[in-house]
Coordinates of C-alpha atoms and ligand atoms in Angstrom, one line a residue:
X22 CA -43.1 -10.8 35.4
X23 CA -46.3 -9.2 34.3
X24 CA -44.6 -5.9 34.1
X25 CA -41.3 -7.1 32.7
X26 CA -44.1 -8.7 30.0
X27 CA -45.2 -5.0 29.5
X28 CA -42.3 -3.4 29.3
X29 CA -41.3 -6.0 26.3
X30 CA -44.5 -5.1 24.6
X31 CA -44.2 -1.6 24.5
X32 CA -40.8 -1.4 23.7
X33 CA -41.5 -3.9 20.6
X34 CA -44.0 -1.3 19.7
X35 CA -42.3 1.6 20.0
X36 CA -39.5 -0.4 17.4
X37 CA -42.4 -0.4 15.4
X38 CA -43.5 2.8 15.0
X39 CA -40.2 4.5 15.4
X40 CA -37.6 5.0 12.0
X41 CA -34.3 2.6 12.8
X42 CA -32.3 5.8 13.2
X43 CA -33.9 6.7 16.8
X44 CA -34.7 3.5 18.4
X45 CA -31.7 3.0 21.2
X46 CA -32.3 -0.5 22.1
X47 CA -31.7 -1.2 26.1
X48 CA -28.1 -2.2 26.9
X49 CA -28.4 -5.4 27.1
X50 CA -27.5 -7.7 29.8
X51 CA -27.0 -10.7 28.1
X52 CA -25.6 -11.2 24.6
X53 CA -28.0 -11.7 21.9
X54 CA -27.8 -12.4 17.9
X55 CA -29.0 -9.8 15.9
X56 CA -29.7 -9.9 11.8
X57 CA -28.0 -6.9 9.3
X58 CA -31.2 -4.9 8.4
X59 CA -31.1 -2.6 5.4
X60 CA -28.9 0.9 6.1
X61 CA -27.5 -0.7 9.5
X62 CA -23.8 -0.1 10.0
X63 CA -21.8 -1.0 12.7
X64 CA -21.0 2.2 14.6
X65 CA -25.1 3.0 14.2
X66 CA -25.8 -0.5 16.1
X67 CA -23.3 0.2 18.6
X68 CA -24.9 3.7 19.5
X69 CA -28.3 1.9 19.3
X70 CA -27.0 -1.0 21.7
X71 CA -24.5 0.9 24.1
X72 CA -24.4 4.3 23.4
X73 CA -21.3 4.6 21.8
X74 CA -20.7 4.8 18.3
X75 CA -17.0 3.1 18.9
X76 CA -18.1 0.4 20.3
X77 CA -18.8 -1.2 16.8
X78 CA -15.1 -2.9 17.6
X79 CA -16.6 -5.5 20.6
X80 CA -19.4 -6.0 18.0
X81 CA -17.3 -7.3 15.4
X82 CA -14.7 -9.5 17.8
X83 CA -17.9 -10.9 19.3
X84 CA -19.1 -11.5 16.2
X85 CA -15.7 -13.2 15.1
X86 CA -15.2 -15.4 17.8
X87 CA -18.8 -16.6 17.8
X88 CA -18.0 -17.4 13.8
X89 CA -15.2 -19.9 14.8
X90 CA -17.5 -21.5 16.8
X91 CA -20.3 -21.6 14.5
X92 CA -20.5 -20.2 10.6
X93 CA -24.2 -19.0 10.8
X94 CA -22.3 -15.9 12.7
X95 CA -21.4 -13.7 9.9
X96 CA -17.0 -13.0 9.7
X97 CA -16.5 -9.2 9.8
X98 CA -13.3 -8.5 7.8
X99 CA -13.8 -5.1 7.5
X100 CA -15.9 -3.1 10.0
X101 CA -17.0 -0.5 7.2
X102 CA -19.6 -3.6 5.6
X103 CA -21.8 -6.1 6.7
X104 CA -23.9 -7.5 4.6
X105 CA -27.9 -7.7 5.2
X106 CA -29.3 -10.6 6.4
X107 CA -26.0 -11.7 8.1
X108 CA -26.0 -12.6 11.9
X109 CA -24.0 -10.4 14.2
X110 CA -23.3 -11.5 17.8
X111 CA -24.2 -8.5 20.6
X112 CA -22.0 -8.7 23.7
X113 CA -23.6 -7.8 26.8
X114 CA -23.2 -4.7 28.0
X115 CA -20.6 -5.3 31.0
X116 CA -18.6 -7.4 28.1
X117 CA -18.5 -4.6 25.5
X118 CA -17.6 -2.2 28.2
X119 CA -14.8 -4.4 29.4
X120 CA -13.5 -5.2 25.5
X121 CA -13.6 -1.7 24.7
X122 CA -11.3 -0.4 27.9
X123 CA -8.4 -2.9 26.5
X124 CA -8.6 -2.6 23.3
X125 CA -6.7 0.5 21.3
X126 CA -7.7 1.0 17.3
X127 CA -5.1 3.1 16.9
X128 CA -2.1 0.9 18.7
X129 CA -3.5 -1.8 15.3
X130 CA -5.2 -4.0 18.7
X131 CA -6.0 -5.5 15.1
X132 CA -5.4 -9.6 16.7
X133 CA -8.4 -9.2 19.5
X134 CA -10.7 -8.5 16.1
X135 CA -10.6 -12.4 15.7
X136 CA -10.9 -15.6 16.9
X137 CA -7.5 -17.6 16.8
X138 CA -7.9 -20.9 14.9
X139 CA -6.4 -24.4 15.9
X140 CA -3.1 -23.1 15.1
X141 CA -3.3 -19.7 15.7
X142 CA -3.5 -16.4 13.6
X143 CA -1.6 -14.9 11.4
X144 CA -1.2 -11.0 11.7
X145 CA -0.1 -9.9 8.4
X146 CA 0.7 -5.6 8.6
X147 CA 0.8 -4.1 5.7
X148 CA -0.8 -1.0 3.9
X149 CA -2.1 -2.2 0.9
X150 CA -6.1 -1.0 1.0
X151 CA -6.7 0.2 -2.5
X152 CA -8.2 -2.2 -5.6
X153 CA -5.0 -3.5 -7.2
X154 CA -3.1 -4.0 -4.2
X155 CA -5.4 -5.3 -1.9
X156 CA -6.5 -7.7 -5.0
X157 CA -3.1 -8.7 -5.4
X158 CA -2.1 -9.6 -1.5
X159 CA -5.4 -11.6 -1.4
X160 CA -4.0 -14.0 -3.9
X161 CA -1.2 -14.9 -1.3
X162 CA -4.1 -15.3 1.5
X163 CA -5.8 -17.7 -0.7
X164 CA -3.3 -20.3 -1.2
X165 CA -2.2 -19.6 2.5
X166 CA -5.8 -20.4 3.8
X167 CA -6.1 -23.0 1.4
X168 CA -3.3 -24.7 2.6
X169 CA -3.7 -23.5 6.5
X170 CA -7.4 -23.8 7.5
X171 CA -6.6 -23.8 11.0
X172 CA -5.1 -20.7 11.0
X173 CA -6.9 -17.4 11.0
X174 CA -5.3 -15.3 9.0
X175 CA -5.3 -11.1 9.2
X176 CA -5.4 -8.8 6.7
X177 CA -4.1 -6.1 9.2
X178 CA -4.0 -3.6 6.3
X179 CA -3.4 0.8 7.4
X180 CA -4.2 3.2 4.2
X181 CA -1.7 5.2 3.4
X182 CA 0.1 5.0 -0.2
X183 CA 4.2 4.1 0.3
X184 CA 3.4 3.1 3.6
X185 CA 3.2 6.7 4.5
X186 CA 0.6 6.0 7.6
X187 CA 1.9 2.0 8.1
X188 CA 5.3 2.3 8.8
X189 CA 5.4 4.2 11.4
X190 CA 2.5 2.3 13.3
X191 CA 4.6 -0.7 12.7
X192 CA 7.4 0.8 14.2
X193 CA 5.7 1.7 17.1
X194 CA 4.3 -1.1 17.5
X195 CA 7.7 -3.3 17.5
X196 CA 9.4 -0.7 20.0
X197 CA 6.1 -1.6 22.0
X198 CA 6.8 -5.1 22.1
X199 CA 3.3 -5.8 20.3
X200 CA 4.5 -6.9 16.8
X201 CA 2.8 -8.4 13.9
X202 CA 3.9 -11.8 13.0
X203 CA 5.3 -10.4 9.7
X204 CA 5.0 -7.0 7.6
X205 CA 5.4 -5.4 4.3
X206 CA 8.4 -3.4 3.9
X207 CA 10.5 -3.1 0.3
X208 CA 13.6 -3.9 -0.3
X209 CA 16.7 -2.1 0.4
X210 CA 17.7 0.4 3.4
X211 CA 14.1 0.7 4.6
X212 CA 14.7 -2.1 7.0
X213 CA 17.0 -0.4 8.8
X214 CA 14.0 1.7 9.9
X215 CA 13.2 -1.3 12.6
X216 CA 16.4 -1.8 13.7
X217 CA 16.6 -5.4 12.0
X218 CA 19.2 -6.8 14.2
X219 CA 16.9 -5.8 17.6
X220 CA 13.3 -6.8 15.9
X221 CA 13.5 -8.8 12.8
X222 CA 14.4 -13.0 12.5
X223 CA 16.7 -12.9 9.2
X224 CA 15.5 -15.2 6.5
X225 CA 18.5 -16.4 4.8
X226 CA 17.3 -19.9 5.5
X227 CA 13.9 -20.0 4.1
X228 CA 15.4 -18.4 1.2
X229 CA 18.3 -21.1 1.0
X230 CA 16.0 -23.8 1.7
X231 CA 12.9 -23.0 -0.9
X232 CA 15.9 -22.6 -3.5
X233 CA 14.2 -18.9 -4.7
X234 CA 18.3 -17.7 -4.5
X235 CA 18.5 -19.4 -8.3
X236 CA 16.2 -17.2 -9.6
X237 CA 16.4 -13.8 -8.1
X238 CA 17.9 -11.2 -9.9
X239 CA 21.2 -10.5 -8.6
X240 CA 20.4 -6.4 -8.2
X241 CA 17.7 -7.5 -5.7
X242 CA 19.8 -10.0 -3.9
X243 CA 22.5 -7.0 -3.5
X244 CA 19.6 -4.5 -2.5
X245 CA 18.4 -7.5 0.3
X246 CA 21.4 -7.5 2.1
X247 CA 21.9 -5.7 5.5
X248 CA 25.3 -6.4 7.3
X249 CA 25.3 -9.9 6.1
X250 CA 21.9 -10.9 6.7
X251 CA 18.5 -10.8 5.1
X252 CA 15.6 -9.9 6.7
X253 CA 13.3 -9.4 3.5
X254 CA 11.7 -12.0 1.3
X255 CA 10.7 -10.3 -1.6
X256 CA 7.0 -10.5 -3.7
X257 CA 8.0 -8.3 -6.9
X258 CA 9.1 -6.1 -8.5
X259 CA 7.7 -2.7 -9.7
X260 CA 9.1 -0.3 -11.9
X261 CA 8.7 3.3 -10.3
X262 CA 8.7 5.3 -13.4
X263 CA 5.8 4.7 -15.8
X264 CA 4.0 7.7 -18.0
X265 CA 0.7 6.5 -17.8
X266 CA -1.3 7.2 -21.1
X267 CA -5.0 7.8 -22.5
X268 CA -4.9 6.6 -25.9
X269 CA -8.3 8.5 -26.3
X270 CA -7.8 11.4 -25.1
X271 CA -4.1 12.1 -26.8
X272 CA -6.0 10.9 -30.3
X273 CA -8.9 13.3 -29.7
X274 CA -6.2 16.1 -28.8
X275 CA -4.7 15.3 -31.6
X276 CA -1.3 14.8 -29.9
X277 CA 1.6 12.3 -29.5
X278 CA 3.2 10.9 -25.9
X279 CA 6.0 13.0 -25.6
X280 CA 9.7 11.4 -24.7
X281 CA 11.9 14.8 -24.0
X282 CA 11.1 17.6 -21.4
X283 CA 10.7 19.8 -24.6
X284 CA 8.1 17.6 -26.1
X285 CA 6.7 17.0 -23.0
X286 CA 5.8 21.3 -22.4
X287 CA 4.6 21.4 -25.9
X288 CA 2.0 18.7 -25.9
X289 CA 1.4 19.8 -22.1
X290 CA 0.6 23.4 -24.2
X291 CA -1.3 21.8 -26.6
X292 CA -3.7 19.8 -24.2
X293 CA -4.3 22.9 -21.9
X294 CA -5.5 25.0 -24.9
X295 CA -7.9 22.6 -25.6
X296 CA -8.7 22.7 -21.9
X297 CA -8.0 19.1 -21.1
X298 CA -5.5 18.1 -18.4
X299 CA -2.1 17.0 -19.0
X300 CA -0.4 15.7 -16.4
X301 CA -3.1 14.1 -13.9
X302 CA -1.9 14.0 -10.1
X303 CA -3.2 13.0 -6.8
X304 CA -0.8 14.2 -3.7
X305 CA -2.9 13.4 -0.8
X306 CA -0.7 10.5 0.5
X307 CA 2.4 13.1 0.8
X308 CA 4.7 10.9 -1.4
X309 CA 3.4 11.1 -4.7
X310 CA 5.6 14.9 -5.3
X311 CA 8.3 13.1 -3.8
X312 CA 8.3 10.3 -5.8
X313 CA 7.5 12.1 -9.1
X314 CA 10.3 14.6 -9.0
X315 CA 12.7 11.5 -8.4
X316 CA 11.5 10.4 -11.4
X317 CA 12.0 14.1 -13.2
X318 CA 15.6 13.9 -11.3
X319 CA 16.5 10.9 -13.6
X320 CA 15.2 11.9 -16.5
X321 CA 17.6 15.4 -16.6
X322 CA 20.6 14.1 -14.9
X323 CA 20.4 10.3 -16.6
X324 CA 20.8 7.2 -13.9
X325 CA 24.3 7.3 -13.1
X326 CA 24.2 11.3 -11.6
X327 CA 21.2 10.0 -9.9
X328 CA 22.6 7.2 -7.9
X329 CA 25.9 9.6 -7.3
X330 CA 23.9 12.2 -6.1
X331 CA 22.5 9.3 -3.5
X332 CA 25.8 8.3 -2.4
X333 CA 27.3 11.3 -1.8
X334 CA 29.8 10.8 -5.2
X335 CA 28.0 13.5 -6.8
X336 CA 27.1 17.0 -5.3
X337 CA 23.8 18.3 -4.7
X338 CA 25.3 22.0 -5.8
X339 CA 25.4 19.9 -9.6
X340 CA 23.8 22.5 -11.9
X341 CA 21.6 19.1 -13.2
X342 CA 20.1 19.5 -9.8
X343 CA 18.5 23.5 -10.6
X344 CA 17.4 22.2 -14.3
X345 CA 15.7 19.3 -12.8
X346 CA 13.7 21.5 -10.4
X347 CA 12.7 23.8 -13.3
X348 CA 11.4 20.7 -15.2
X349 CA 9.8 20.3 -12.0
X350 CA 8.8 23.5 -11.7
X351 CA 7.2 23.6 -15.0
X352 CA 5.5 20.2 -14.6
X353 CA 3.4 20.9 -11.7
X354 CA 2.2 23.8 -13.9
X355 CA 0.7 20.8 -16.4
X356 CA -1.4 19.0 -13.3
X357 CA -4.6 19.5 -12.5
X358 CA -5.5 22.4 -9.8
X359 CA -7.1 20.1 -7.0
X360 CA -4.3 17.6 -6.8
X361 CA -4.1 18.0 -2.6
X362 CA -7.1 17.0 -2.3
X363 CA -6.7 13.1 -3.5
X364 CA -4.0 10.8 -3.8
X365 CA -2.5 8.9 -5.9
X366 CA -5.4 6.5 -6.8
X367 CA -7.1 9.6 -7.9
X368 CA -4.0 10.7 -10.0
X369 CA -4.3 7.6 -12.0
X370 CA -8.5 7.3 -12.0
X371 CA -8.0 10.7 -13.8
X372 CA -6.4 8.7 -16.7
X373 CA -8.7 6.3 -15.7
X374 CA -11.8 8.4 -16.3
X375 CA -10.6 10.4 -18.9
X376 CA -10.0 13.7 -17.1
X377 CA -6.1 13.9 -18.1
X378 CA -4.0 12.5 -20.7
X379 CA -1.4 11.1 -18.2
X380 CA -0.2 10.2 -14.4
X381 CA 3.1 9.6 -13.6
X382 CA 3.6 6.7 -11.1
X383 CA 4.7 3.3 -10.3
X384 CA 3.2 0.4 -11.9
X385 CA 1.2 0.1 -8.4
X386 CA -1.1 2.3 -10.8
X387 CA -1.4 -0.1 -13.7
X388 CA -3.5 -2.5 -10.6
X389 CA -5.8 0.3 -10.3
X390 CA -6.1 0.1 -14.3
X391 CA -6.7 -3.7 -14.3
X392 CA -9.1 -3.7 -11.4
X393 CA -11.2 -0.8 -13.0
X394 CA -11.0 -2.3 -16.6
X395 CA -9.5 -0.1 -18.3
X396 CA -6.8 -1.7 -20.1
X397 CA -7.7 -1.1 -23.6
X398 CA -7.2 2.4 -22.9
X399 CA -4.2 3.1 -21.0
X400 CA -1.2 2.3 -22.3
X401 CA 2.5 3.5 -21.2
X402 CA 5.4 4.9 -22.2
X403 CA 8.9 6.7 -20.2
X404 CA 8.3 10.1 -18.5
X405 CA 10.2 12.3 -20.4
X406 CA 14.6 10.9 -20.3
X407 CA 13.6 8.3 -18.2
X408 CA 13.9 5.8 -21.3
X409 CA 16.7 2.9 -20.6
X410 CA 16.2 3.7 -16.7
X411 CA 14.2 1.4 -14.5
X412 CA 13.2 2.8 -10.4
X413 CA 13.6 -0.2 -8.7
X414 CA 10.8 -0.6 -5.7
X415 CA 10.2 -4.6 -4.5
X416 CA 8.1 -5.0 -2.0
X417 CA 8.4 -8.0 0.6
X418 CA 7.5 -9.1 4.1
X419 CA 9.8 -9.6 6.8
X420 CA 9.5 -11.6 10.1
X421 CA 9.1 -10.2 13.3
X422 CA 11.5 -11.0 15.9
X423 CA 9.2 -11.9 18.7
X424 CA 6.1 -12.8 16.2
X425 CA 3.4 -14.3 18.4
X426 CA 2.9 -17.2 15.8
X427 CA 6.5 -17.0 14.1
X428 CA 5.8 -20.3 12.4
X429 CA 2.7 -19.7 10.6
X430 CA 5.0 -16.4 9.7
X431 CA 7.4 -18.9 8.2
X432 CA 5.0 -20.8 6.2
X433 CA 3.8 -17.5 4.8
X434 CA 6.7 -16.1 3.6
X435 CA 7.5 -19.5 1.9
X436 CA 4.2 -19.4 0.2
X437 CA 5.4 -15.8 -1.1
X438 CA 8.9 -17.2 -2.9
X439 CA 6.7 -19.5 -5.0
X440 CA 6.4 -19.1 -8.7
X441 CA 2.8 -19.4 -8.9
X442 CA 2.2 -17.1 -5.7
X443 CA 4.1 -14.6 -7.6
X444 CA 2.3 -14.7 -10.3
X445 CA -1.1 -15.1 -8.7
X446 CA -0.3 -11.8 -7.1
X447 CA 1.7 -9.6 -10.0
X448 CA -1.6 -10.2 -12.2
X449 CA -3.3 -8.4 -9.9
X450 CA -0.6 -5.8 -8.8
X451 CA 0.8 -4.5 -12.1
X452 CA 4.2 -5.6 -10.8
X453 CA 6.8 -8.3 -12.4
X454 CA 7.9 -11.3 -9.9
X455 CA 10.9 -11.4 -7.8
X456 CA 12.0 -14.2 -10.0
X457 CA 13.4 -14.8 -13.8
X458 CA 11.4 -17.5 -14.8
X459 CA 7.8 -16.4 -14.3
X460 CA 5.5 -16.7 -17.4
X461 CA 3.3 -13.9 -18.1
X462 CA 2.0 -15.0 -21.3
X463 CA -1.0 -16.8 -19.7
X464 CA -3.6 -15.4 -16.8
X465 CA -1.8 -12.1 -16.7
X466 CA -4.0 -8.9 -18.0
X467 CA -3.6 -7.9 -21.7
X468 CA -1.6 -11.2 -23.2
X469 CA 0.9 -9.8 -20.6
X470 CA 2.4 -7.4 -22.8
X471 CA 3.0 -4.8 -20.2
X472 CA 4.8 -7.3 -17.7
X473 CA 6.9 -8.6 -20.3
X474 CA 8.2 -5.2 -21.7
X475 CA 8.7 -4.0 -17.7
X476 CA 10.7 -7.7 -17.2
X477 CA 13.1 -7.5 -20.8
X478 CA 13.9 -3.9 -19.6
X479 CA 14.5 -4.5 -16.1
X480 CA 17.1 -6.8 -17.5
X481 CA 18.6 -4.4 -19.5
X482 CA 17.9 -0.9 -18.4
X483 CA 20.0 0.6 -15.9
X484 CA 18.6 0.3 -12.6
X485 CA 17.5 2.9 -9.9
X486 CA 16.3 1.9 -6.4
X487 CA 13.7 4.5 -5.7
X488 CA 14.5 6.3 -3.0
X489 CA 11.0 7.0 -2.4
X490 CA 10.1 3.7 -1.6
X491 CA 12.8 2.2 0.8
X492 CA 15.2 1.1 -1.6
X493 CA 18.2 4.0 -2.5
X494 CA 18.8 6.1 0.8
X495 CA 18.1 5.5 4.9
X496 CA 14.8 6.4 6.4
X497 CA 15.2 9.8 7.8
X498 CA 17.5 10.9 4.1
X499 CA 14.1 9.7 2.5
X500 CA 11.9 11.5 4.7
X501 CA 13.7 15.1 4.4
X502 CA 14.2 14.7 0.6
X503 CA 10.6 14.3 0.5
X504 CA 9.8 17.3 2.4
X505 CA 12.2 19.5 0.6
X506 CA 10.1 19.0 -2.8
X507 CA 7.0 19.4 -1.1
X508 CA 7.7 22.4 0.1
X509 CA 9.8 23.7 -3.3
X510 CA 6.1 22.8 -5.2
X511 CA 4.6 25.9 -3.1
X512 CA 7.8 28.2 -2.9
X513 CA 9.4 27.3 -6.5
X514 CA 12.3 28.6 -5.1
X515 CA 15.4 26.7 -6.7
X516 CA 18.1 27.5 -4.7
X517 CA 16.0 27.2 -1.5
X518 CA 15.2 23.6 -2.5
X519 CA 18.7 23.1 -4.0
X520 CA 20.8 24.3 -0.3
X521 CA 18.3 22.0 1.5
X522 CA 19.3 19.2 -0.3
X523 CA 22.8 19.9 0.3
X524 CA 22.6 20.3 4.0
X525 CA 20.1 17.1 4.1
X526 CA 22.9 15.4 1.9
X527 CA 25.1 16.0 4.3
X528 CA 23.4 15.1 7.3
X529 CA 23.1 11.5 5.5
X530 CA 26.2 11.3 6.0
X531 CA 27.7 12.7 2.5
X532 CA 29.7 16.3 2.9
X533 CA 29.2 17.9 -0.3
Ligands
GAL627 C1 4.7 1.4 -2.9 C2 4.6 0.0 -2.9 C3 3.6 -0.5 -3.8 C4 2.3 0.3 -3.8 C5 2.5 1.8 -3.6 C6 1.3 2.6 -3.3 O1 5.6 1.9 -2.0 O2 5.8 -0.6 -3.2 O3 3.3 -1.9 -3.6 O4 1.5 -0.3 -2.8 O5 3.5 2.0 -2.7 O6 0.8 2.3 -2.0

């Protein structure tokens, strides 16, 4: 005992003398509390406790469950910050060992992260991780835990703009038979990604039954249905194609937003002989070229070639096609040189910060712009011919087929059809409400003047759903349009990219 005494002592001593970053603290046997010092992080405390920087993960689950049981524990939420001062619960050894050999990170093991509440958890997949988004979706988990305090709700959310890195996680996930209770996916032929009819519960009746059918636009309703059912209830809708603006920076250039491709190469002249940026763009996600020359598609060949050249009643051999890829062509020439090396938040932050004069993305971006308060700044306008055209891209949350708490699922989606859920979460998201009669005079950023003008033109413009984002083709048509323009913004070569997209056409399903 004497010894054991000893042992303590010197051990305390030698925590003493010795700087944080090299003490590794016995394994211990038992669990014990520890407190959040100054530069702790998780991974550092797991070395220091087990020897294993990955063992952070049995940290925060023990920490979690001890929280359900007692709120001095602190709640981890996300592994990546704990707080000073907050009490962490340390698993024994043998328990951390034996968490850690069942549990997978990268199979989203994200349900043994938590404690499960009276009625159970709520897994919530999704990818939305930057400001806006993550600001927005939090709105929904606020009235849902408001109104569910026995459930534990989680944010299972997988970076990745588009869903680049979520979806297919998720899908692997549902072919595993390991599902989330319910997931983000948008509207229109992305479902049949999961194989709705073999994963998904339709939700035709929570839609009948909270009466949302009233009040949602009739192009989304269309865009919902698969084979008769619907497996989708929808949050919002954003509009796809935005010019995003610095109102500073065009007034120092001296220079006006342009509207036509021409006007668009002249200013684009202009800025870069004053050495400022034109055309800001992050591409580190992998959709954001993609997406963009969709949106320079439009504006050449106008909406209705567009949608044609989507379902096969228009030929990718259309010389609309070639211009469009030299508009392209000559856009990329307008962006900023280290584009690969962020994504699309950085695109906008560079309007954002002042570093280029515009970004051309969904109105996902104008939630970066509210959440970083700049507002007064950025203002919008069309990307060049994209005036009287709206990209459709609504994002929603289905229900898994065999959700492990499919009723706290229900209740979750039903909070989502609400008026003021919608709004709660649009305000936040830069996107206008999967129903007519929201009112964004009041709460909603800037008097609501951008979410007004993007709801009177959704009603009148003509309307695209974005291909980029789930809506306009199937999965794997999506998927090799986006790689052809990837690959045309290093070769440039036109009738490369342009026989691609025939052959990809016609894979779709379309002979050209
Ligand atoms: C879109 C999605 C938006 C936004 C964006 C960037 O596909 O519909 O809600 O999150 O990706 O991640």
């Amino acid at each position: 005992m004497k010894k054991l005494l000893s042992v303590a002592l010197l051990f305390a001593l030698l925590v003493a003398f010795v700087p944080a970053s090299l003490v590794t603290a016995a394994p211990p046997a038992q669990g014990e509390d520890y407190t959040v010092q100054a530069d702790d992080w998780l991974s550092k405390l797991a070395d220091k406790f087990y020897g294993d920087v990955n063992a952070y993960w049995a940290i925060m689950s023990a920490t979690n469950q001890a929280n359900a049981e007692d709120p001095s524990y602190a709640r981890i939420e996300n592994p990546d910050t704990i707080e000073v001062g907050s009490k962490l619960a340390i698993p024994a050894q043998d328990d951390a060992v034996a968490f850690m050999a069942d549990f997978d990170p990268t199979e989203g093991d994200v349900s043994k992260l938590f404690a499960s509440g009276a009625s159970g958890q709520l897994l919530v997949g999704n990818w939305w991780t930057a400001g806006g988004e993550f600001a927005g979706v939090n709105e929904v988990y606020k009235i849902y835990r408001e109104e569910n305090p026995d459930v534990e709700l989680i944010h299972a959310g997988l970076a990745g703009g588009a869903g680049v890195n979520f979806q297919a996680a998720n899908l692997n996930k549902l072919i595993a038979g390991d599902p989330y209770d319910t997931f983000q996916l948008h509207a229109g032929l992305e479902a049949e990604l999961y194989s709705p009819e073999e994963y998904l519960q339709p939700v035709d009746d929570i839609l009948a039954e909270t009466g949302v059918l009233d009040v949602m636009p009739e192009d989304l309703k269309a865009l919902l249905k698969i084979r008769g059912n619907t497996y989708t209830v929808p949050l919002n809708i954003h509009r796809g194609n935005v010019m995003w603006t610095n109102t500073e920076v065009l007034a120092n250039a001296g220079v006006e937003a342009p509207a036509t491709f021409d006007e668009f190469f002249a200013v684009c002249e202009t800025l870069q002989g004053q050495g400022v940026v034109p055309l800001g763009m992050g591409i580190a996600d992998g959709f954001e070229l993609g997406h963009t020359f969709e949106v320079v598609l439009a504006g050449t060949v106008g909406a209705d070639t567009i949608k044609g050249l989507f379902n096969g009643s228009v030929s990718w051999t259309d010389p609309g096609v070639a211009q469009a890829l030299e508009n392209f062509s000559k856009m990329l020439d307008c962006t900023n040189d280290d584009r690969s090396t962020f994504n699309w938040v950085g695109g906008i932050d560079l309007v954002i910060n002042d570093q280029a004069a515009f970004n051309i993305m969904g109105d996902w971006a104008y939630g970066e712009v509210i959440a970083k308060g700049a507002i007064d700044k950025v203002t919008w306008n069309s990307p060049p011919g994209n005036q009287d055209q709206f990209f459709l891209v609504s994002d929603g949350f289905a229900i898994t087929k065999d959700a492990p708490n499919p009723e706290n699922a229900r209740e979750f989606v039903r909070i989502m059809t609400r008026k003021e859920a919608q709004e709660a979460f649009n305000q936040n998201k830069g996107s206008i409400c999967a129903r007519t009669d929201c009112d964004y005079s009041t709460g909603f950023p800037g008097g609501g003047a951008y979410f007004q003008g993007s709801a009177d033109d959704f009603a009148t413009n003509a309307i695209i759903p974005m291909v980029t984002h789930g809506s306009g083709a199937i999965p794997t048509w999506q998927g090799q349009f986006g790689q052809i323009v990837t690959q045309f913004s290093s070769d440039r070569d036109v009738a490369a990219a342009q026989n691609a997209f025939v052959l990809a056409a016609e894979d779709a399903g379309f002979p050209q």
